[in-house]
mmCIF file of C-alpha atoms and ligand atoms in Angstrom:
data_model
loop_
_atom_site.group_PDB
_atom_site.id
_atom_site.type_symbol
_atom_site.label_atom_id
_atom_site.label_comp_id
_atom_site.label_asym_id
_atom_site.label_seq_id
_atom_site.Cartn_x
_atom_site.Cartn_y
_atom_site.Cartn_z
ATOM 1 C CA UNK Q 1 0.000 0.000 0.000
ATOM 2 C CA UNK Q 2 1.422 3.336 -1.011
ATOM 3 C CA UNK Q 3 1.853 6.135 1.424
ATOM 4 C CA UNK Q 4 0.158 9.265 0.095
ATOM 5 C CA UNK Q 5 2.696 12.005 -0.467
ATOM 6 C CA UNK Q 6 2.055 15.331 -2.048
ATOM 7 C CA UNK Q 7 3.793 15.735 -5.389
ATOM 8 C CA UNK Q 8 5.733 18.855 -6.291
ATOM 9 C CA UNK Q 9 3.300 19.806 -9.016
ATOM 10 C CA UNK Q 10 0.564 19.751 -6.414
ATOM 11 C CA UNK Q 11 1.830 22.865 -4.693
ATOM 12 C CA UNK Q 12 -0.998 25.186 -3.832
ATOM 13 C CA UNK Q 13 -1.610 28.340 -5.796
ATOM 14 C CA UNK Q 14 -0.308 30.570 -3.017
ATOM 15 C CA UNK Q 15 2.848 28.501 -2.575
ATOM 16 C CA UNK Q 16 3.713 28.697 -6.264
ATOM 17 C CA UNK Q 17 5.939 31.662 -7.095
ATOM 18 C CA UNK Q 18 4.114 33.758 -9.650
ATOM 19 C CA UNK Q 19 6.469 33.687 -12.601
ATOM 20 C CA UNK Q 20 5.943 37.427 -13.024
ATOM 21 C CA UNK Q 21 7.732 37.795 -9.693
ATOM 22 C CA UNK Q 22 10.964 36.426 -11.056
ATOM 23 C CA UNK Q 23 10.756 37.363 -14.703
ATOM 24 C CA UNK Q 24 8.928 40.408 -15.879
ATOM 25 C CA UNK Q 25 8.553 41.805 -19.323
ATOM 26 C CA UNK Q 26 11.204 44.461 -18.857
ATOM 27 C CA UNK Q 27 13.715 41.847 -17.813
ATOM 28 C CA UNK Q 28 12.841 39.908 -20.922
ATOM 29 C CA UNK Q 29 13.415 42.917 -23.127
ATOM 30 C CA UNK Q 30 16.735 43.419 -21.409
ATOM 31 C CA UNK Q 31 17.507 39.730 -21.977
ATOM 32 C CA UNK Q 32 17.337 40.443 -25.680
ATOM 33 C CA UNK Q 33 14.501 40.009 -28.073
ATOM 34 C CA UNK Q 34 12.433 37.300 -26.453
ATOM 35 C CA UNK Q 35 9.781 39.771 -25.409
ATOM 36 C CA UNK Q 36 8.887 40.152 -29.062
ATOM 37 C CA UNK Q 37 7.605 36.634 -28.819
ATOM 38 C CA UNK Q 38 5.327 37.687 -26.022
ATOM 39 C CA UNK Q 39 3.116 39.877 -28.153
ATOM 40 C CA UNK Q 40 -0.441 38.922 -27.318
ATOM 41 C CA UNK Q 41 -1.932 36.983 -30.151
ATOM 42 C CA UNK Q 42 -5.611 36.500 -29.502
ATOM 43 C CA UNK Q 43 -6.820 36.231 -33.073
ATOM 44 C CA UNK Q 44 -5.925 33.856 -35.828
ATOM 45 C CA UNK Q 45 -4.397 36.633 -37.852
ATOM 46 C CA UNK Q 46 -2.015 37.450 -35.065
ATOM 47 C CA UNK Q 47 -1.365 33.812 -34.389
ATOM 48 C CA UNK Q 48 -0.461 33.535 -38.045
ATOM 49 C CA UNK Q 49 2.026 36.299 -37.342
ATOM 50 C CA UNK Q 50 3.672 34.113 -34.722
ATOM 51 C CA UNK Q 51 3.758 31.277 -37.152
ATOM 52 C CA UNK Q 52 5.628 33.390 -39.688
ATOM 53 C CA UNK Q 53 7.928 34.782 -37.120
ATOM 54 C CA UNK Q 54 8.824 32.088 -34.699
ATOM 55 C CA UNK Q 55 11.224 30.040 -36.798
ATOM 56 C CA UNK Q 56 13.280 33.038 -37.780
ATOM 57 C CA UNK Q 57 13.387 34.605 -34.316
ATOM 58 C CA UNK Q 58 14.670 31.501 -32.615
ATOM 59 C CA UNK Q 59 16.414 30.105 -35.669
ATOM 60 C CA UNK Q 60 20.047 29.220 -35.743
ATOM 61 C CA UNK Q 61 20.052 28.722 -32.003
ATOM 62 C CA UNK Q 62 23.066 27.949 -29.930
ATOM 63 C CA UNK Q 63 21.719 24.669 -28.686
ATOM 64 C CA UNK Q 64 19.651 24.339 -25.610
ATOM 65 C CA UNK Q 65 21.715 21.871 -23.762
ATOM 66 C CA UNK Q 66 24.098 22.481 -20.978
ATOM 67 C CA UNK Q 67 27.110 24.717 -21.029
ATOM 68 C CA UNK Q 68 28.892 21.802 -19.362
ATOM 69 C CA UNK Q 69 28.661 19.642 -22.492
ATOM 70 C CA UNK Q 70 32.104 19.055 -23.931
ATOM 71 C CA UNK Q 71 30.987 18.967 -27.567
ATOM 72 C CA UNK Q 72 28.336 20.979 -29.445
ATOM 73 C CA UNK Q 73 25.040 19.146 -29.845
ATOM 74 C CA UNK Q 74 25.372 17.089 -33.068
ATOM 75 C CA UNK Q 75 21.728 17.821 -33.967
ATOM 76 C CA UNK Q 76 22.298 21.601 -34.181
ATOM 77 C CA UNK Q 77 22.434 21.331 -37.960
ATOM 78 C CA UNK Q 78 18.725 20.476 -38.138
ATOM 79 C CA UNK Q 79 17.638 23.814 -36.650
ATOM 80 C CA UNK Q 80 15.622 25.855 -37.316
ATOM 81 C CA UNK Q 81 13.271 23.219 -38.665
ATOM 82 C CA UNK Q 82 10.609 23.676 -41.297
ATOM 83 C CA UNK Q 83 7.758 25.494 -39.579
ATOM 84 C CA UNK Q 84 4.447 23.642 -39.886
ATOM 85 C CA UNK Q 85 1.806 26.381 -39.869
ATOM 86 C CA UNK Q 86 -1.163 24.066 -39.351
ATOM 87 C CA UNK Q 87 -1.168 24.394 -35.577
ATOM 88 C CA UNK Q 88 -2.069 27.932 -34.543
ATOM 89 C CA UNK Q 89 -1.855 29.570 -31.183
ATOM 90 C CA UNK Q 90 -4.679 31.681 -29.813
ATOM 91 C CA UNK Q 91 -2.596 33.142 -27.012
ATOM 92 C CA UNK Q 92 0.762 34.509 -26.078
ATOM 93 C CA UNK Q 93 3.830 32.375 -26.679
ATOM 94 C CA UNK Q 94 5.538 31.792 -23.326
ATOM 95 C CA UNK Q 95 8.982 33.386 -23.217
ATOM 96 C CA UNK Q 96 11.829 30.910 -23.449
ATOM 97 C CA UNK Q 97 13.311 31.927 -20.097
ATOM 98 C CA UNK Q 98 10.032 31.175 -18.344
ATOM 99 C CA UNK Q 99 9.673 27.779 -20.004
ATOM 100 C CA UNK Q 100 13.205 26.824 -19.193
ATOM 101 C CA UNK Q 101 13.059 27.787 -15.528
ATOM 102 C CA UNK Q 102 9.699 26.340 -14.463
ATOM 103 C CA UNK Q 103 9.771 22.598 -15.062
ATOM 104 C CA UNK Q 104 8.625 19.272 -13.724
ATOM 105 C CA UNK Q 105 11.349 16.660 -13.985
ATOM 106 C CA UNK Q 106 11.188 14.533 -10.862
ATOM 107 C CA UNK Q 107 14.377 12.735 -11.726
ATOM 108 C CA UNK Q 108 16.126 15.982 -10.732
ATOM 109 C CA UNK Q 109 13.948 17.162 -7.848
ATOM 110 C CA UNK Q 110 10.333 17.456 -6.767
ATOM 111 C CA UNK Q 111 9.971 21.188 -7.390
ATOM 112 C CA UNK Q 112 9.953 23.564 -10.342
ATOM 113 C CA UNK Q 113 13.508 24.875 -10.174
ATOM 114 C CA UNK Q 114 15.302 21.792 -11.424
ATOM 115 C CA UNK Q 115 16.983 23.446 -14.431
ATOM 116 C CA UNK Q 116 20.415 23.597 -12.840
ATOM 117 C CA UNK Q 117 20.270 20.046 -11.429
ATOM 118 C CA UNK Q 118 19.102 18.750 -14.816
ATOM 119 C CA UNK Q 119 22.385 19.807 -16.404
ATOM 120 C CA UNK Q 120 23.766 16.534 -14.983
ATOM 121 C CA UNK Q 121 21.750 14.698 -17.634
ATOM 122 C CA UNK Q 122 24.129 13.142 -20.155
ATOM 123 C CA UNK Q 123 22.442 13.294 -23.561
ATOM 124 C CA UNK Q 124 25.077 11.677 -25.815
ATOM 125 C CA UNK Q 125 25.405 8.869 -26.652
ATOM 126 C CA UNK Q 126 21.605 8.367 -26.466
ATOM 127 C CA UNK Q 127 20.330 5.022 -27.605
ATOM 128 C CA UNK Q 128 16.643 4.358 -28.114
ATOM 129 C CA UNK Q 129 15.224 0.830 -28.023
ATOM 130 C CA UNK Q 130 12.071 -0.082 -29.910
ATOM 131 C CA UNK Q 131 10.853 -3.515 -28.892
ATOM 132 C CA UNK Q 132 7.878 -5.718 -27.994
ATOM 133 C CA UNK Q 133 5.299 -6.433 -30.693
ATOM 134 C CA UNK Q 134 7.346 -5.212 -33.643
ATOM 135 C CA UNK Q 135 8.698 -7.041 -36.677
ATOM 136 C CA UNK Q 136 12.205 -6.718 -35.317
ATOM 137 C CA UNK Q 137 13.736 -5.052 -32.266
ATOM 138 C CA UNK Q 138 15.537 -1.814 -33.149
ATOM 139 C CA UNK Q 139 18.279 0.000 -31.269
ATOM 140 C CA UNK Q 140 19.104 3.375 -32.720
ATOM 141 C CA UNK Q 141 20.998 6.463 -31.603
ATOM 142 C CA UNK Q 142 19.137 9.772 -31.556
ATOM 143 C CA UNK Q 143 21.466 11.181 -34.228
ATOM 144 C CA UNK Q 144 20.682 8.298 -36.573
ATOM 145 C CA UNK Q 145 16.961 8.492 -35.858
ATOM 146 C CA UNK Q 146 16.454 12.216 -36.479
ATOM 147 C CA UNK Q 147 17.407 12.263 -40.189
ATOM 148 C CA UNK Q 148 14.925 9.437 -40.839
ATOM 149 C CA UNK Q 149 12.001 11.522 -39.553
ATOM 150 C CA UNK Q 150 10.122 14.451 -41.133
ATOM 151 C CA UNK Q 151 11.501 17.209 -38.919
ATOM 152 C CA UNK Q 152 9.370 20.259 -38.242
ATOM 153 C CA UNK Q 153 8.433 22.964 -35.763
ATOM 154 C CA UNK Q 154 4.964 23.390 -34.236
ATOM 155 C CA UNK Q 155 3.350 25.732 -31.733
ATOM 156 C CA UNK Q 156 1.336 23.943 -29.034
ATOM 157 C CA UNK Q 157 -0.393 24.809 -25.808
ATOM 158 C CA UNK Q 158 0.798 22.782 -22.810
ATOM 159 C CA UNK Q 159 -1.548 22.301 -19.824
ATOM 160 C CA UNK Q 160 -0.296 20.802 -16.568
ATOM 161 C CA UNK Q 161 -2.680 18.869 -14.329
ATOM 162 C CA UNK Q 162 -1.717 21.407 -11.685
ATOM 163 C CA UNK Q 163 -3.788 24.031 -13.575
ATOM 164 C CA UNK Q 164 -1.064 26.163 -15.127
ATOM 165 C CA UNK Q 165 -0.328 26.411 -18.817
ATOM 166 C CA UNK Q 166 2.321 27.501 -21.284
ATOM 167 C CA UNK Q 167 2.614 27.788 -25.046
ATOM 168 C CA UNK Q 168 5.742 26.384 -26.628
ATOM 169 C CA UNK Q 169 7.403 26.223 -30.060
ATOM 170 C CA UNK Q 170 8.392 22.548 -30.160
ATOM 171 C CA UNK Q 171 10.671 21.049 -32.820
ATOM 172 C CA UNK Q 172 10.701 17.353 -33.623
ATOM 173 C CA UNK Q 173 8.592 14.916 -35.615
ATOM 174 C CA UNK Q 174 5.181 13.314 -35.615
ATOM 175 C CA UNK Q 175 4.967 10.210 -33.443
ATOM 176 C CA UNK Q 176 3.278 8.429 -36.349
ATOM 177 C CA UNK Q 177 6.652 8.592 -38.195
ATOM 178 C CA UNK Q 178 8.235 6.606 -35.373
ATOM 179 C CA UNK Q 179 5.365 4.096 -35.301
ATOM 180 C CA UNK Q 180 5.775 3.460 -39.031
ATOM 181 C CA UNK Q 181 9.548 3.134 -38.603
ATOM 182 C CA UNK Q 182 8.968 0.604 -35.783
ATOM 183 C CA UNK Q 183 6.822 -1.703 -37.972
ATOM 184 C CA UNK Q 184 4.462 -2.884 -35.208
ATOM 185 C CA UNK Q 185 2.572 -6.170 -35.418
ATOM 186 C CA UNK Q 186 -1.198 -5.883 -35.802
ATOM 187 C CA UNK Q 187 -1.587 -7.376 -32.304
ATOM 188 C CA UNK Q 188 0.031 -4.288 -30.709
ATOM 189 C CA UNK Q 189 -2.530 -1.985 -29.074
ATOM 190 C CA UNK Q 190 -0.423 0.331 -26.900
ATOM 191 C CA UNK Q 191 2.991 1.914 -26.699
ATOM 192 C CA UNK Q 192 4.730 1.930 -23.341
ATOM 193 C CA UNK Q 193 7.472 4.535 -23.027
ATOM 194 C CA UNK Q 194 10.281 4.662 -20.537
ATOM 195 C CA UNK Q 195 12.656 7.387 -19.338
ATOM 196 C CA UNK Q 196 16.322 6.590 -18.522
ATOM 197 C CA UNK Q 197 17.064 5.047 -15.128
ATOM 198 C CA UNK Q 198 20.315 6.215 -13.560
ATOM 199 C CA UNK Q 199 20.060 7.249 -9.900
ATOM 200 C CA UNK Q 200 23.735 8.264 -9.847
ATOM 201 C CA UNK Q 201 23.079 10.848 -12.547
ATOM 202 C CA UNK Q 202 19.563 11.805 -11.467
ATOM 203 C CA UNK Q 203 19.356 11.845 -7.697
ATOM 204 C CA UNK Q 204 15.552 12.076 -7.675
ATOM 205 C CA UNK Q 205 15.549 8.446 -8.778
ATOM 206 C CA UNK Q 206 17.024 7.487 -5.416
ATOM 207 C CA UNK Q 207 13.588 8.032 -3.857
ATOM 208 C CA UNK Q 208 12.443 4.532 -3.050
ATOM 209 C CA UNK Q 209 8.742 5.372 -2.619
ATOM 210 C CA UNK Q 210 8.501 6.284 -6.335
ATOM 211 C CA UNK Q 211 8.326 3.586 -9.028
ATOM 212 C CA UNK Q 212 11.299 4.548 -11.214
ATOM 213 C CA UNK Q 213 11.842 4.736 -14.108
ATOM 214 C CA UNK Q 214 9.148 7.151 -15.275
ATOM 215 C CA UNK Q 215 6.708 5.283 -17.515
ATOM 216 C CA UNK Q 216 3.916 6.529 -19.752
ATOM 217 C CA UNK Q 217 1.662 4.952 -22.315
ATOM 218 C CA UNK Q 218 -0.673 5.716 -25.203
ATOM 219 C CA UNK Q 219 -2.853 3.665 -27.502
ATOM 220 C CA UNK Q 220 -1.595 3.085 -31.034
ATOM 221 C CA UNK Q 221 -4.490 5.259 -32.286
ATOM 222 C CA UNK Q 222 -3.368 8.100 -30.037
ATOM 223 C CA UNK Q 223 0.224 7.681 -31.193
ATOM 224 C CA UNK Q 224 -0.925 7.820 -34.823
ATOM 225 C CA UNK Q 225 -2.935 11.002 -34.273
ATOM 226 C CA UNK Q 226 -1.354 13.893 -36.124
ATOM 227 C CA UNK Q 227 -0.989 15.929 -32.916
ATOM 228 C CA UNK Q 228 1.215 13.389 -31.124
ATOM 229 C CA UNK Q 229 4.654 14.878 -31.418
ATOM 230 C CA UNK Q 230 8.097 13.641 -30.408
ATOM 231 C CA UNK Q 231 10.135 16.642 -29.413
ATOM 232 C CA UNK Q 232 13.857 17.189 -29.900
ATOM 233 C CA UNK Q 233 13.962 20.975 -29.641
ATOM 234 C CA UNK Q 234 12.328 24.147 -28.422
ATOM 235 C CA UNK Q 235 12.635 27.757 -29.537
ATOM 236 C CA UNK Q 236 14.439 26.816 -32.731
ATOM 237 C CA UNK Q 237 17.282 24.877 -31.088
ATOM 238 C CA UNK Q 238 17.922 21.517 -29.401
ATOM 239 C CA UNK Q 239 15.849 21.509 -26.261
ATOM 240 C CA UNK Q 240 17.268 22.384 -22.880
ATOM 241 C CA UNK Q 241 17.965 19.372 -20.703
ATOM 242 C CA UNK Q 242 15.282 20.359 -18.195
ATOM 243 C CA UNK Q 243 12.629 19.943 -20.929
ATOM 244 C CA UNK Q 244 13.572 16.267 -21.302
ATOM 245 C CA UNK Q 245 16.383 16.226 -23.856
ATOM 246 C CA UNK Q 246 17.145 14.688 -26.223
ATOM 247 C CA UNK Q 247 13.709 13.157 -26.935
ATOM 248 C CA UNK Q 248 10.369 13.712 -25.195
ATOM 249 C CA UNK Q 249 6.702 13.552 -26.029
ATOM 250 C CA UNK Q 250 4.168 16.382 -26.445
ATOM 251 C CA UNK Q 251 0.472 15.440 -26.328
ATOM 252 C CA UNK Q 252 -1.188 18.861 -26.226
ATOM 253 C CA UNK Q 253 -4.711 17.614 -25.484
ATOM 254 C CA UNK Q 254 -3.635 15.692 -22.381
ATOM 255 C CA UNK Q 255 -2.350 16.833 -19.025
ATOM 256 C CA UNK Q 256 1.397 17.413 -19.094
ATOM 257 C CA UNK Q 257 2.342 14.372 -17.032
ATOM 258 C CA UNK Q 258 1.578 12.179 -20.077
ATOM 259 C CA UNK Q 259 4.338 13.973 -22.010
ATOM 260 C CA UNK Q 260 7.214 11.803 -20.852
ATOM 261 C CA UNK Q 261 10.738 13.211 -20.990
ATOM 262 C CA UNK Q 262 14.157 11.817 -21.974
ATOM 263 C CA UNK Q 263 12.751 8.641 -23.562
ATOM 264 C CA UNK Q 264 15.007 5.611 -23.981
ATOM 265 C CA UNK Q 265 12.462 2.931 -24.838
ATOM 266 C CA UNK Q 266 9.258 2.408 -26.836
ATOM 267 C CA UNK Q 267 7.638 -0.977 -26.234
ATOM 268 C CA UNK Q 268 4.712 -2.056 -28.409
ATOM 269 C CA UNK Q 269 2.332 -4.208 -26.388
ATOM 270 C CA UNK Q 270 -1.220 -5.516 -26.155
ATOM 271 C CA UNK Q 271 -1.384 -4.642 -22.426
ATOM 272 C CA UNK Q 272 -2.315 -1.206 -21.227
ATOM 273 C CA UNK Q 273 0.785 0.298 -19.603
ATOM 274 C CA UNK Q 274 0.593 1.497 -16.018
ATOM 275 C CA UNK Q 275 2.204 4.894 -15.807
ATOM 276 C CA UNK Q 276 4.469 6.252 -13.078
ATOM 277 C CA UNK Q 277 1.756 8.497 -11.618
ATOM 278 C CA UNK Q 278 -1.009 5.976 -12.130
ATOM 279 C CA UNK Q 279 0.952 3.494 -10.062
ATOM 280 C CA UNK Q 280 1.352 6.086 -7.307
ATOM 281 C CA UNK Q 281 -2.242 7.334 -7.301
ATOM 282 C CA UNK Q 282 -4.520 5.736 -9.897
ATOM 283 C CA UNK Q 283 -7.658 7.571 -8.794
ATOM 284 C CA UNK Q 284 -6.046 10.922 -9.581
ATOM 285 C CA UNK Q 285 -3.754 10.243 -12.511
ATOM 286 C CA UNK Q 286 -5.504 7.816 -14.803
ATOM 287 C CA UNK Q 287 -4.466 6.474 -18.158
ATOM 288 C CA UNK Q 288 -6.448 8.836 -20.387
ATOM 289 C CA UNK Q 289 -5.685 12.167 -18.697
ATOM 290 C CA UNK Q 290 -7.477 14.224 -21.325
ATOM 291 C CA UNK Q 291 -7.842 17.882 -20.381
ATOM 292 C CA UNK Q 292 -11.419 18.365 -19.228
ATOM 293 C CA UNK Q 293 -12.656 21.468 -17.375
ATOM 294 C CA UNK Q 294 -15.697 19.573 -16.120
ATOM 295 C CA UNK Q 295 -13.779 16.827 -14.370
ATOM 296 C CA UNK Q 296 -12.083 18.281 -11.296
ATOM 297 C CA UNK Q 297 -8.967 16.788 -9.881
ATOM 298 C CA UNK Q 298 -9.874 15.264 -6.535
ATOM 299 C CA UNK Q 299 -8.303 18.187 -4.727
ATOM 300 C CA UNK Q 300 -8.794 21.174 -7.055
ATOM 301 C CA UNK Q 301 -10.894 22.433 -9.937
ATOM 302 C CA UNK Q 302 -9.779 22.106 -13.547
ATOM 303 C CA UNK Q 303 -12.284 24.716 -14.782
ATOM 304 C CA UNK Q 304 -9.636 27.409 -15.266
ATOM 305 C CA UNK Q 305 -5.897 27.653 -15.665
ATOM 306 C CA UNK Q 306 -3.162 30.120 -14.850
ATOM 307 C CA UNK Q 307 -1.345 31.125 -18.046
ATOM 308 C CA UNK Q 308 2.262 31.401 -16.968
ATOM 309 C CA UNK Q 309 3.903 34.793 -17.252
ATOM 310 C CA UNK Q 310 0.701 36.643 -18.223
ATOM 311 C CA UNK Q 311 -0.980 36.877 -14.827
ATOM 312 C CA UNK Q 312 -4.166 35.711 -16.574
ATOM 313 C CA UNK Q 313 -6.506 32.985 -15.429
ATOM 314 C CA UNK Q 314 -8.554 31.705 -18.366
ATOM 315 C CA UNK Q 315 -11.244 29.037 -18.819
ATOM 316 C CA UNK Q 316 -9.815 25.617 -19.591
ATOM 317 C CA UNK Q 317 -11.006 24.073 -22.846
ATOM 318 C CA UNK Q 318 -12.083 20.481 -23.369
ATOM 319 C CA UNK Q 319 -9.101 18.577 -24.830
ATOM 320 C CA UNK Q 320 -7.175 21.796 -24.236
ATOM 321 C CA UNK Q 321 -8.902 23.195 -27.352
ATOM 322 C CA UNK Q 322 -7.748 20.351 -29.643
ATOM 323 C CA UNK Q 323 -11.087 18.500 -29.767
ATOM 324 C CA UNK Q 324 -11.418 18.718 -33.545
ATOM 325 C CA UNK Q 325 -8.310 16.531 -33.845
ATOM 326 C CA UNK Q 326 -8.839 14.061 -31.018
ATOM 327 C CA UNK Q 327 -12.446 13.829 -29.767
ATOM 328 C CA UNK Q 328 -13.184 10.872 -32.054
ATOM 329 C CA UNK Q 329 -10.462 8.815 -30.390
ATOM 330 C CA UNK Q 330 -12.572 8.559 -27.238
ATOM 331 C CA UNK Q 331 -16.099 7.966 -28.477
ATOM 332 C CA UNK Q 332 -15.931 4.280 -27.538
ATOM 333 C CA UNK Q 333 -14.098 4.694 -24.243
ATOM 334 C CA UNK Q 334 -16.593 4.111 -21.391
ATOM 335 C CA UNK Q 335 -17.435 7.349 -19.595
ATOM 336 C CA UNK Q 336 -16.616 5.757 -16.252
ATOM 337 C CA UNK Q 337 -13.006 5.358 -17.406
ATOM 338 C CA UNK Q 338 -12.721 8.961 -18.445
ATOM 339 C CA UNK Q 339 -13.784 10.337 -15.085
ATOM 340 C CA UNK Q 340 -10.282 10.430 -13.703
ATOM 341 C CA UNK Q 341 -7.561 12.580 -15.089
HETATM 342 N N1 MTE Y 1 8.806 13.064 -17.613
HETATM 343 C C1 MTE Y 1 9.696 12.560 -16.743
HETATM 344 N N2 MTE Y 1 10.551 11.604 -17.140
HETATM 345 N N3 MTE Y 1 9.750 12.998 -15.450
HETATM 346 C C2 MTE Y 1 8.880 13.940 -14.975
HETATM 347 O O1 MTE Y 1 8.944 14.308 -13.777
HETATM 348 N N4 MTE Y 1 6.981 15.414 -15.479
HETATM 349 C C3 MTE Y 1 5.768 15.517 -16.276
HETATM 350 C C4 MTE Y 1 6.096 15.580 -17.782
HETATM 351 N N5 MTE Y 1 7.058 14.560 -18.134
HETATM 352 C C5 MTE Y 1 7.905 14.488 -15.874
HETATM 353 C C6 MTE Y 1 7.933 14.032 -17.218
HETATM 354 C C7 MTE Y 1 4.930 16.654 -15.922
HETATM 355 S S1 MTE Y 1 4.063 16.512 -14.458
HETATM 356 C C8 MTE Y 1 4.805 17.753 -16.722
HETATM 357 S S2 MTE Y 1 3.684 18.990 -16.392
HETATM 358 C C9 MTE Y 1 5.678 17.953 -17.896
HETATM 359 O O2 MTE Y 1 6.613 16.881 -18.078
HETATM 360 C C10 MTE Y 1 6.461 19.235 -17.724
HETATM 361 O O3 MTE Y 1 7.209 19.534 -18.875
HETATM 362 P P1 MTE Y 1 8.085 20.870 -18.920
HETATM 363 O O4 MTE Y 1 8.936 20.892 -17.690
HETATM 364 O O5 MTE Y 1 8.889 20.767 -20.176
HETATM 365 O O6 MTE Y 1 7.099 22.018 -18.943
#
């Protein structure tokens, strides 16, 4: 029986440092140019403006990984990626500094300020295993995998179960590309994903009451949905380690805990995977975890969300506003199952 412990992303609203308190707009201007990305973009026309602008503003980046890396990130040459304009934002793009200093990455600590600790993450060599119900097991390095995928940049909203949100320019490739590359057997129904496990590198993994490594899972249909995106970069450069370098998931219609970081394994299976948080507290962090303003978390409402850096609290949208892409995936899932996040 698990002892109930409060998770870091369950800090109460008044405990959470308002991001405006540590990073205001003037500081961003002083930091050089990022504030331009903070122009409020409520209408499609303006969002289109972001779409035109984002790749060039962040393009040619220096690489988001640690200053302690001995060699430059070998994937730098792929940035900035082709900007896919299909996915529009209806709100402000969160400044890079905010996104890179307010993270959940329990492997490096159970609070938001893990950016410095996460620099211990060693991201090369980085081998990814694809196994289970596939024609043949594959082991491939991230630098061999990337050129096989259709690389692109997309702007997505990101909603944490803790009721805060961000908007991020992700770079990477559609998860469906990886599924096709994996050649799954028709018997496979789910994909179980696993983060690295190295307690010497990531001291958070020394916590014995947590079921390391971090695990997440999706159905094959979810993985094949055009929104499911495997991320290698943010803001036009390889992503910072604290975001889950060198490969993480972004499922913009689900609560953020489904978007597993620093993935080392994809296992195709016919059994529904039990995720890290589901194993800790199944009644609160269920398998589906679709954003739904009408289904409160057991201990707080999900009706609204705090948009980081803006000081705004806005109504939360069903499927985080991505219903036109994903609602059909759930029409046969029993309602009872969808009651938990
Ligand atoms: N993946 C791993 N391996 N470890 C984690 O602690 N946290 C999750 C998710 N993926 C987490 C993870 C949670 S709770 C959220 S909200 C997002 O990552 C946060 O992503 P961000 O820090 O890039 O905003």
